[in-house]
């Protein structure tokens, strides 16, 4: 039997290198870790937008530090990745993919067909939402299964109160409950038919219900001899494809599942709570200093909020902070130097602009990622 | 049987379907119903929860259950709801604020007889006032040993409980625990004003468990021996490891050896995977769980036949809790611990990860001082220090205790850094942490002493808990007194019965799960 742990590592190396590539020479290696965990901090949210890493954002919310370090260490040991020593000791080192690293990545992407799997996830760009939709679907299927088997004493597989609450609301009204009980199976079948058999199994065999305890992803992975993380990516892929199809055909074929898959459109483009608060004050024409004072935050934190707002609200006018002409100057330089590193840009511009100005200008730069 | 006793038996039958009480239960319940405060010492698996759940149904007001473990609380309430005869709710930090508000108003309206609450939630004055208004008939303190500074699991917010009981109008207290030395018992009784005659102690001896201590010299030998044991022993069983990595490695080894019905369980897995694995185990679809100590709290599986310890636990209390999951149905069971003194290194490592060094404490306090007067989001507090989560938690806890910071329990859940730090703040925090570290080290030493003594293990356990009058056993006592493992074995076939890969049919698979036609056909008859 081949070693499943080894399999898993090999897949992760490709997946991570693929996420690291756009960050090369721009950010630290760690920044991808924060993206994978779905950190809500401004810097991380901005990086996701700037480098178009949406499929990676919150891809593994529980990714352990140890596992991360282990994979990065082995990428370094294999000389696929190397840290870039910085001439200015103060900034944290960035990194490079070596030629061997790029070769490894090309082969891995090919072998796993990675782009195929990631593309719908990229289009939907809302992993957090997909993951909560999955939990809702899971609990819904379990509950309806128990109802259909006339056995309502069961242990819910999903413990989050908000998810349980949602399912309870769906099934609370008797007429609605009847609908779910009668029509869920048909909608699911129609939806899943479009997938190859393996992917059908991937979804259905995880469900729990009366007389069936779902399998976990690692259990399926072991049975099929596939890396568990790869199955997770495939599952998200399925969910993204499902979400897209349901939204396109909605009332037509999937009146019930449509409720589930459009439950919360906003979350993908939502400001963090704290930035939203700043946004409200900003619209009352308070200055950064005033907001900082009123909210007892440091001005730096408020500036972070501004950058977040600039990214998420393209219509917000940033010219009070930096004029259009000045924005263009920064953007042009950034393209010419092929960098988004603030310190570097600031030096080149002879400290003419503040960090905030540079960050705002970059937030508004079109075509955020460089290809090499 | 008096009329009162008969009523209690009827209630037991009605709510649980049992005809008789387990030893100790009836005595405790009678005292509690007579309005006395009681300390109940009941071994794991002897139905501690009945002693407060049943009175809750008979008393006029709320029964408050204070429990330190969120997962345990959620689990108990979930299972009570499954049974459908109890109106129970839990309040802890896992709930969203809106949800908490809604539940609190339901508590106020009197919808719940049983309210499970975490000690830190109970610290909130508004919740205390609400409960006092509604009327609390009984405060049950689960895992009561957590109140003792000498215990293996001291929790500071437990120390404030006696004061809170007063604020609730001094209802009787039922403190229950399965692991308390005599010293700890005395402390619990003193703090909750429990009279000596109201300490109800059922023997902590588990006569149906045999203790096997097996010395091993290295990792390879250990792994080989445990694999062999898992393959031979009559399940279901649990293998306890101290680290997640050990769990994963051992599971992988088992699977490579062709033992398919073995799965891992640890805190690093997703919440849903943990529920699924636990359910598979409860339904006997799996026969062995390899787990960290995250597994087993509050699970109700009476037919666990063995527990193996891959690493020794950090205290005798933890050990008894873990092996206590064996044989709750009263049938004989087997507890084996594979002892390698080298495993001390793992405990050392865990303890290093758990407790911050003095230099780190200094840095932490200095970074707080620089943020005086600011309100910070939770992750910003220790940002830049790059500490493990547990250390951050611990430091924040002691910083709060020392009055350096105040947490807000309203969104956005910031932390307010107070001004006017005492100059020796870092020192004071350091001393508190050092004391905690020392206490833990002592527990570990006692564990190792127990393993290294050559006498009867059962007797030494009993002596540790200060009650040597019951040393009875069913099948075998322990490896010092002599035991035959073969009596706990079975043939191997049960472990390798993997599911055959059948032909996949989406239509049928979905209809098994959601048999709508079957339901509608059945519906006409009803
Ligand atoms: Zn003995």
Tab-separated table of C-alpha atoms in Angstrom, chain A residues 1-2 4-5 62 65 134-135 138 141 144-150 153-159 161-162 164-165 178 181-182 184-186 188-189 192-193 197 200-201 204-209 211-219 222-224 295-298 301, chain B residues 74-75 78-79 81-82 90 95-96 99 102-103 245 248 251-252 255-256 260 262-263 267-280 283 285-286 373-375 380 386 389 416 499 501 504 506-507 509-516 518-520 522-523 526:
chain	number	residue	atom	x	y	z
A	1	UNK	CA	0.000	0.000	0.000
A	2	UNK	CA	1.358	3.423	-0.822
A	4	UNK	CA	-1.127	8.220	2.279
A	5	UNK	CA	0.787	10.724	4.391
A	62	UNK	CA	-7.708	25.224	10.854
A	65	UNK	CA	1.264	26.167	12.302
A	134	UNK	CA	-21.862	22.878	3.143
A	135	UNK	CA	-22.622	22.676	6.859
A	138	UNK	CA	-25.186	18.552	5.713
A	141	UNK	CA	-29.975	16.343	4.814
A	144	UNK	CA	-34.781	15.540	6.664
A	145	UNK	CA	-33.457	11.977	6.589
A	146	UNK	CA	-34.417	11.498	10.211
A	147	UNK	CA	-37.842	12.997	9.604
A	148	UNK	CA	-38.429	10.698	6.642
A	149	UNK	CA	-37.369	7.711	8.717
A	150	UNK	CA	-39.755	8.885	11.460
A	153	UNK	CA	-34.084	11.577	18.201
A	154	UNK	CA	-30.644	12.115	16.709
A	155	UNK	CA	-27.351	13.783	17.374
A	156	UNK	CA	-26.795	16.672	14.946
A	157	UNK	CA	-23.512	16.419	13.065
A	158	UNK	CA	-23.205	20.167	12.955
A	159	UNK	CA	-22.852	21.911	16.275
A	161	UNK	CA	-25.864	27.232	16.715
A	162	UNK	CA	-26.271	29.599	13.785
A	164	UNK	CA	-28.801	24.728	13.578
A	165	UNK	CA	-30.938	27.832	13.850
A	178	UNK	CA	-43.350	18.927	3.929
A	181	UNK	CA	-39.158	16.301	2.842
A	182	UNK	CA	-40.761	15.731	-0.533
A	184	UNK	CA	-35.013	17.814	-1.424
A	185	UNK	CA	-34.086	14.394	-2.763
A	186	UNK	CA	-35.145	15.309	-6.307
A	188	UNK	CA	-30.154	16.917	-4.999
A	189	UNK	CA	-30.298	14.198	-7.591
A	192	UNK	CA	-25.471	15.855	-8.532
A	193	UNK	CA	-26.193	14.001	-11.774
A	197	UNK	CA	-19.402	9.365	-10.062
A	200	UNK	CA	-21.169	12.317	-6.431
A	201	UNK	CA	-19.822	9.897	-3.874
A	204	UNK	CA	-23.257	11.911	-0.705
A	205	UNK	CA	-21.089	9.594	1.340
A	206	UNK	CA	-20.266	12.371	3.745
A	207	UNK	CA	-23.928	12.860	4.606
A	208	UNK	CA	-25.283	11.445	7.822
A	209	UNK	CA	-28.844	10.370	8.400
A	211	UNK	CA	-29.062	4.356	9.468
A	212	UNK	CA	-26.001	5.985	7.913
A	213	UNK	CA	-23.182	7.749	9.687
A	214	UNK	CA	-21.313	9.886	7.221
A	215	UNK	CA	-17.729	9.162	6.315
A	216	UNK	CA	-15.156	11.820	7.040
A	217	UNK	CA	-12.974	13.196	4.267
A	218	UNK	CA	-9.870	11.411	5.586
A	219	UNK	CA	-11.797	8.134	5.545
A	222	UNK	CA	-7.867	6.579	2.563
A	223	UNK	CA	-10.298	4.360	0.731
A	224	UNK	CA	-9.578	6.047	-2.584
A	295	UNK	CA	-12.593	54.909	18.903
A	296	UNK	CA	-9.465	54.833	21.060
A	297	UNK	CA	-7.597	53.094	18.298
A	298	UNK	CA	-4.159	53.822	16.989
A	301	UNK	CA	-5.323	50.815	12.658
B	74	UNK	CA	-23.060	21.025	24.545
B	75	UNK	CA	-22.979	17.268	24.430
B	78	UNK	CA	-27.826	17.828	23.039
B	79	UNK	CA	-28.414	14.340	24.398
B	81	UNK	CA	-32.878	17.149	24.093
B	82	UNK	CA	-32.694	13.917	22.129
B	90	UNK	CA	-26.520	25.952	27.828
B	95	UNK	CA	-22.861	31.294	21.482
B	96	UNK	CA	-23.275	34.427	19.447
B	99	UNK	CA	-28.344	34.021	20.580
B	102	UNK	CA	-32.543	35.330	23.171
B	103	UNK	CA	-31.775	32.358	25.404
B	245	UNK	CA	1.178	13.675	15.913
B	248	UNK	CA	-1.908	10.380	13.525
B	251	UNK	CA	-3.511	5.449	13.220
B	252	UNK	CA	-1.465	5.348	10.034
B	255	UNK	CA	-4.097	1.146	8.851
B	256	UNK	CA	-0.948	-0.017	7.144
B	260	UNK	CA	-9.414	-0.736	9.189
B	262	UNK	CA	-9.377	2.197	13.753
B	263	UNK	CA	-9.715	5.981	13.592
B	267	UNK	CA	-8.610	18.697	18.683
B	268	UNK	CA	-6.978	19.545	15.368
B	269	UNK	CA	-9.761	17.877	13.414
B	270	UNK	CA	-12.772	19.806	12.207
B	271	UNK	CA	-15.767	19.888	14.517
B	272	UNK	CA	-17.808	17.882	12.059
B	273	UNK	CA	-15.198	15.157	11.614
B	274	UNK	CA	-15.032	14.826	15.367
B	275	UNK	CA	-18.793	14.370	15.622
B	276	UNK	CA	-18.803	11.839	12.792
B	277	UNK	CA	-15.997	9.763	14.274
B	278	UNK	CA	-17.607	9.866	17.685
B	279	UNK	CA	-20.955	8.761	16.229
B	280	UNK	CA	-19.324	5.964	14.252
B	283	UNK	CA	-22.754	3.020	16.779
B	285	UNK	CA	-19.083	1.099	13.218
B	286	UNK	CA	-15.560	1.652	14.481
B	373	UNK	CA	-5.584	53.243	27.512
B	374	UNK	CA	-6.233	51.619	24.141
B	375	UNK	CA	-9.016	49.286	23.259
B	380	UNK	CA	-3.875	42.579	18.344
B	386	UNK	CA	4.346	35.238	18.181
B	389	UNK	CA	-2.367	30.262	21.581
B	416	UNK	CA	-9.229	47.472	27.433
B	499	UNK	CA	-16.839	-2.201	3.562
B	501	UNK	CA	-16.723	-1.389	-2.653
B	504	UNK	CA	-22.369	3.282	-7.048
B	506	UNK	CA	-26.733	7.988	-7.083
B	507	UNK	CA	-30.465	7.482	-7.258
B	509	UNK	CA	-27.848	6.187	-2.457
B	510	UNK	CA	-29.982	9.289	-2.149
B	511	UNK	CA	-33.162	7.267	-1.651
B	512	UNK	CA	-31.576	5.277	1.170
B	513	UNK	CA	-30.888	8.505	2.937
B	514	UNK	CA	-34.079	10.316	1.966
B	515	UNK	CA	-36.745	7.630	1.363
B	516	UNK	CA	-39.511	9.982	0.351
B	518	UNK	CA	-41.435	5.035	1.558
B	519	UNK	CA	-42.459	7.850	3.847
B	520	UNK	CA	-45.438	8.823	1.759
B	522	UNK	CA	-46.296	4.887	5.253
B	523	UNK	CA	-48.076	8.189	5.676
B	526	UNK	CA	-51.175	6.931	9.959
